[in-house]
Coordinates of N, CA and C in Angstrom, one line a residue:
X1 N -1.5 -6.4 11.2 CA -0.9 -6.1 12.5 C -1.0 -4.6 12.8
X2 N -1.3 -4.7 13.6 CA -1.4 -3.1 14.6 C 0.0 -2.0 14.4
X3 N 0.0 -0.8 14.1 CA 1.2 0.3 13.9 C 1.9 -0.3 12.9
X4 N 1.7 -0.6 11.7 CA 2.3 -0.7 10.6 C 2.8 0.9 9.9
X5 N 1.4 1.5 10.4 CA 1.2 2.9 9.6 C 0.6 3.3 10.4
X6 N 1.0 4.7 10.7 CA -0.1 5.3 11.5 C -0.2 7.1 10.8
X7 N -1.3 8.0 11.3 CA -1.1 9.0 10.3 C -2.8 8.7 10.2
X8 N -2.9 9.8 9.2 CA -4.2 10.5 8.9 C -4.6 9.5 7.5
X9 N -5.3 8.4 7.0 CA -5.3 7.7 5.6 C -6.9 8.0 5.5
X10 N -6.7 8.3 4.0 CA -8.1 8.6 3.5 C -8.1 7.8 1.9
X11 N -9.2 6.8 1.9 CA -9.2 6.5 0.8 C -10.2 6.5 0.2
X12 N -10.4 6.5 -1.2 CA -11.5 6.7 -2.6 C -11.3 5.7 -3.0
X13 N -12.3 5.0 -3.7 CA -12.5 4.5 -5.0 C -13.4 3.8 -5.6
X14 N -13.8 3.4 -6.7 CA -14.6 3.1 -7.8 C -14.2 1.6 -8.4
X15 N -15.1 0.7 -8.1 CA -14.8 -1.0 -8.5 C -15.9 -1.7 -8.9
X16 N -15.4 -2.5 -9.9 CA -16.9 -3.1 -10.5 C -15.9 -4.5 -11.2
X17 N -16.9 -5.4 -10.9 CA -16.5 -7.3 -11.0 C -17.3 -8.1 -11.0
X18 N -17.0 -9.1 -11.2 CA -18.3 -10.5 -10.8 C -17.3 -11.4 -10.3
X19 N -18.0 -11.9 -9.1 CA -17.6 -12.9 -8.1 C -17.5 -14.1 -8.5
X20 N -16.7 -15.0 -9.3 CA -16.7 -16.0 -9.9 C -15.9 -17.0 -8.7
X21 N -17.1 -18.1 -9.1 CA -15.9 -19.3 -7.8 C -14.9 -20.1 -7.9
X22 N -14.2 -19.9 -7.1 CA -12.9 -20.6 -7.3 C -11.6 -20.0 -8.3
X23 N -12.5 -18.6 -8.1 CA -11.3 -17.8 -9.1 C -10.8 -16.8 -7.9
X24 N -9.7 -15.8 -8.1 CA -9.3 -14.8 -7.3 C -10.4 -13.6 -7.7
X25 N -10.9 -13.0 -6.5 CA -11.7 -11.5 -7.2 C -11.2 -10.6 -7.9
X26 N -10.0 -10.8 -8.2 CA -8.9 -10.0 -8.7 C -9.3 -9.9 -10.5
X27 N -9.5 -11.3 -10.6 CA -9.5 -11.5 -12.0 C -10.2 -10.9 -12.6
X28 N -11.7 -10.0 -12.4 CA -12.5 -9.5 -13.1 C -12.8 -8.2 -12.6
X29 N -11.7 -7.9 -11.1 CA -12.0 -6.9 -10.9 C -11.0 -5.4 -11.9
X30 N -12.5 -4.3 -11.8 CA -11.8 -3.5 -12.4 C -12.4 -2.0 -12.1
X31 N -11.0 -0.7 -11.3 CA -11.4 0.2 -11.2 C -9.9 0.9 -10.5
X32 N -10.7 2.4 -9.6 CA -9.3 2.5 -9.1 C -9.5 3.2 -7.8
X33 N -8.3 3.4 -6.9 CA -8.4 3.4 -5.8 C -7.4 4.9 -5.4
X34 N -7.8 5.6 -4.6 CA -6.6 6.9 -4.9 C -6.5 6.7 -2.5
X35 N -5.4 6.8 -2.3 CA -4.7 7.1 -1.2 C -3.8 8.2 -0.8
X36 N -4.8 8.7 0.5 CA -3.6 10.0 0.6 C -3.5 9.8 2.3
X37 N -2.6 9.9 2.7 CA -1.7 9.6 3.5 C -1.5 10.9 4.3
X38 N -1.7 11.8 5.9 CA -0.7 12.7 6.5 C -0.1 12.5 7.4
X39 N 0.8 12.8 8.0 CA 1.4 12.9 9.4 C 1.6 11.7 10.2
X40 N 2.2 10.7 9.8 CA 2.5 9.5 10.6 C 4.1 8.9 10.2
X41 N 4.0 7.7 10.9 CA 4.7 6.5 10.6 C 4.8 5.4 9.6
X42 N 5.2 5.2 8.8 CA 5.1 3.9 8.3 C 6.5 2.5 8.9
X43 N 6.6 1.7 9.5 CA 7.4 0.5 10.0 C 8.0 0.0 8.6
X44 N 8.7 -0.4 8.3 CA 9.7 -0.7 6.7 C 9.5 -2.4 7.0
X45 N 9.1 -2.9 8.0 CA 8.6 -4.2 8.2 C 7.8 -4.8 7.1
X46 N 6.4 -3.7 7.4 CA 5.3 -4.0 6.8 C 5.6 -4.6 5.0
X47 N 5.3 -5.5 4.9 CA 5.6 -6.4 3.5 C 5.5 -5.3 2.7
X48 N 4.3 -4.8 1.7 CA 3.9 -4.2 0.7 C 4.4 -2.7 0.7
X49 N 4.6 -2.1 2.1 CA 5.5 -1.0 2.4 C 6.8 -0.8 2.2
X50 N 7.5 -1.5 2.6 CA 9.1 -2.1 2.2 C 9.2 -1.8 1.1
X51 N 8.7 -2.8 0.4 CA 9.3 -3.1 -1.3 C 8.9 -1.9 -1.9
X52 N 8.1 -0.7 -1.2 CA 8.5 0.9 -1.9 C 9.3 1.7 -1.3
X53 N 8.8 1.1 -0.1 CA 10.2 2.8 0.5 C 11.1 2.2 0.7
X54 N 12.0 0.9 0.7 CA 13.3 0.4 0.2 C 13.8 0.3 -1.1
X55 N 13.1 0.5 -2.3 CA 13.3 -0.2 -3.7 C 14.8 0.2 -3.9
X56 N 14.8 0.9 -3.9 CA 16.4 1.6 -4.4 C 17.7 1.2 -3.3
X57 N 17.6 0.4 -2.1 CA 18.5 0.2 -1.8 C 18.5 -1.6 -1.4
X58 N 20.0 -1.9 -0.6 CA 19.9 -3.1 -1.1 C 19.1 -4.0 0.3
X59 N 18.8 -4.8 0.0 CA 18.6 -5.9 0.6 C 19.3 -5.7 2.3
X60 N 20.4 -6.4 1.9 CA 21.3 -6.4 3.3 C 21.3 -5.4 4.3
X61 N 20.9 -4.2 4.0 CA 20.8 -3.2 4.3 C 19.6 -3.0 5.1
X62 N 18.3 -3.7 5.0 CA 17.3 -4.0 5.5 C 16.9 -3.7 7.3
X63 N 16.7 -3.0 7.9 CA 16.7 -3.0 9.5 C 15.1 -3.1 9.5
X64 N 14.4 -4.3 9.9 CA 12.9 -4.4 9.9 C 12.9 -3.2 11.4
X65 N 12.9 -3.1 11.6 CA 12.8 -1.9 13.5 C 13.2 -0.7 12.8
X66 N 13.6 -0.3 11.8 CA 13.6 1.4 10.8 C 12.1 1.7 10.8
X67 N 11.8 3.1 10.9 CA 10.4 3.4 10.4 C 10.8 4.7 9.4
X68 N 9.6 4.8 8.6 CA 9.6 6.0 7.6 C 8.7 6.8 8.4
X69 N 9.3 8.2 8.4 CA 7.8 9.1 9.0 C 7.6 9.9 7.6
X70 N 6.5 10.2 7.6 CA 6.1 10.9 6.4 C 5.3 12.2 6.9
X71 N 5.4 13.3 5.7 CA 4.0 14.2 6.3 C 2.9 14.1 5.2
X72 N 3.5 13.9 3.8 CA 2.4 13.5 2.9 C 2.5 12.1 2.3
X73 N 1.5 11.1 1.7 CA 1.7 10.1 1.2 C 0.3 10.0 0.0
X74 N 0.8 9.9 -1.2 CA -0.5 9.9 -2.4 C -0.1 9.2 -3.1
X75 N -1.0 8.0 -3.6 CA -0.6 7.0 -4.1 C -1.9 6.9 -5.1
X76 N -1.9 6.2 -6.2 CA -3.1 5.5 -7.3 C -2.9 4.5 -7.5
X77 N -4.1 3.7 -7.5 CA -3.9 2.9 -8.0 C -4.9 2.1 -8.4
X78 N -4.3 1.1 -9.6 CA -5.7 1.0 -10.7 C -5.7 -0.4 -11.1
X79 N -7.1 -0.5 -11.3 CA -7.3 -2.5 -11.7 C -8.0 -2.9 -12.6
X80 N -7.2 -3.7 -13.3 CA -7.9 -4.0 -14.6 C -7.6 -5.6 -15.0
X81 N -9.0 -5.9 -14.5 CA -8.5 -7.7 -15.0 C -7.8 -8.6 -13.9
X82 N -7.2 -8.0 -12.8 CA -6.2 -9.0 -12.3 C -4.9 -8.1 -13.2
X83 N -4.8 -7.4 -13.9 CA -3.2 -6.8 -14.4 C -3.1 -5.6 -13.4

């Protein structure tokens, strides 16, 4: 969905797998991915967003219409196997 995140996003990364069928591509994939993030919005809506920039608080507490603004955002992240 459209304005989940807005901002400057730059991403890298390095991945290597074999496409097996009827499996998730997850399962053999393996490498890593690095994100850096400036000057925007993130919406606390967004599923996979939420569950980090709320982890520390509760539940109930939740206002999906909150946004996070950020000026930097850097993240890693790495795959091995499906783990």
């Amino acid at each position: 969905p459209p304005d989940y995140i807005t901002g400057k996003v730059d991403l890298a990364g390095n991945f290597d797998g074999t496409l097996v069928p009827a499996t998730s591509i997850y399962a053999t994939l393996r490498g890593d991915m690095s994100v850096s993030a400036t000057d925007g919005l993130i919406r606390k809506k967004a599923p996979p967003v939420a569950a980090i920039s709320r982890a520390s608080e509760a539940l109930e507490d939740f206002d999906p219409s909150e946004v996070l603004e950020y000026q930097i955002f850097e993240a890693k992240l790495d795959f091995d196997r499906g783990t």
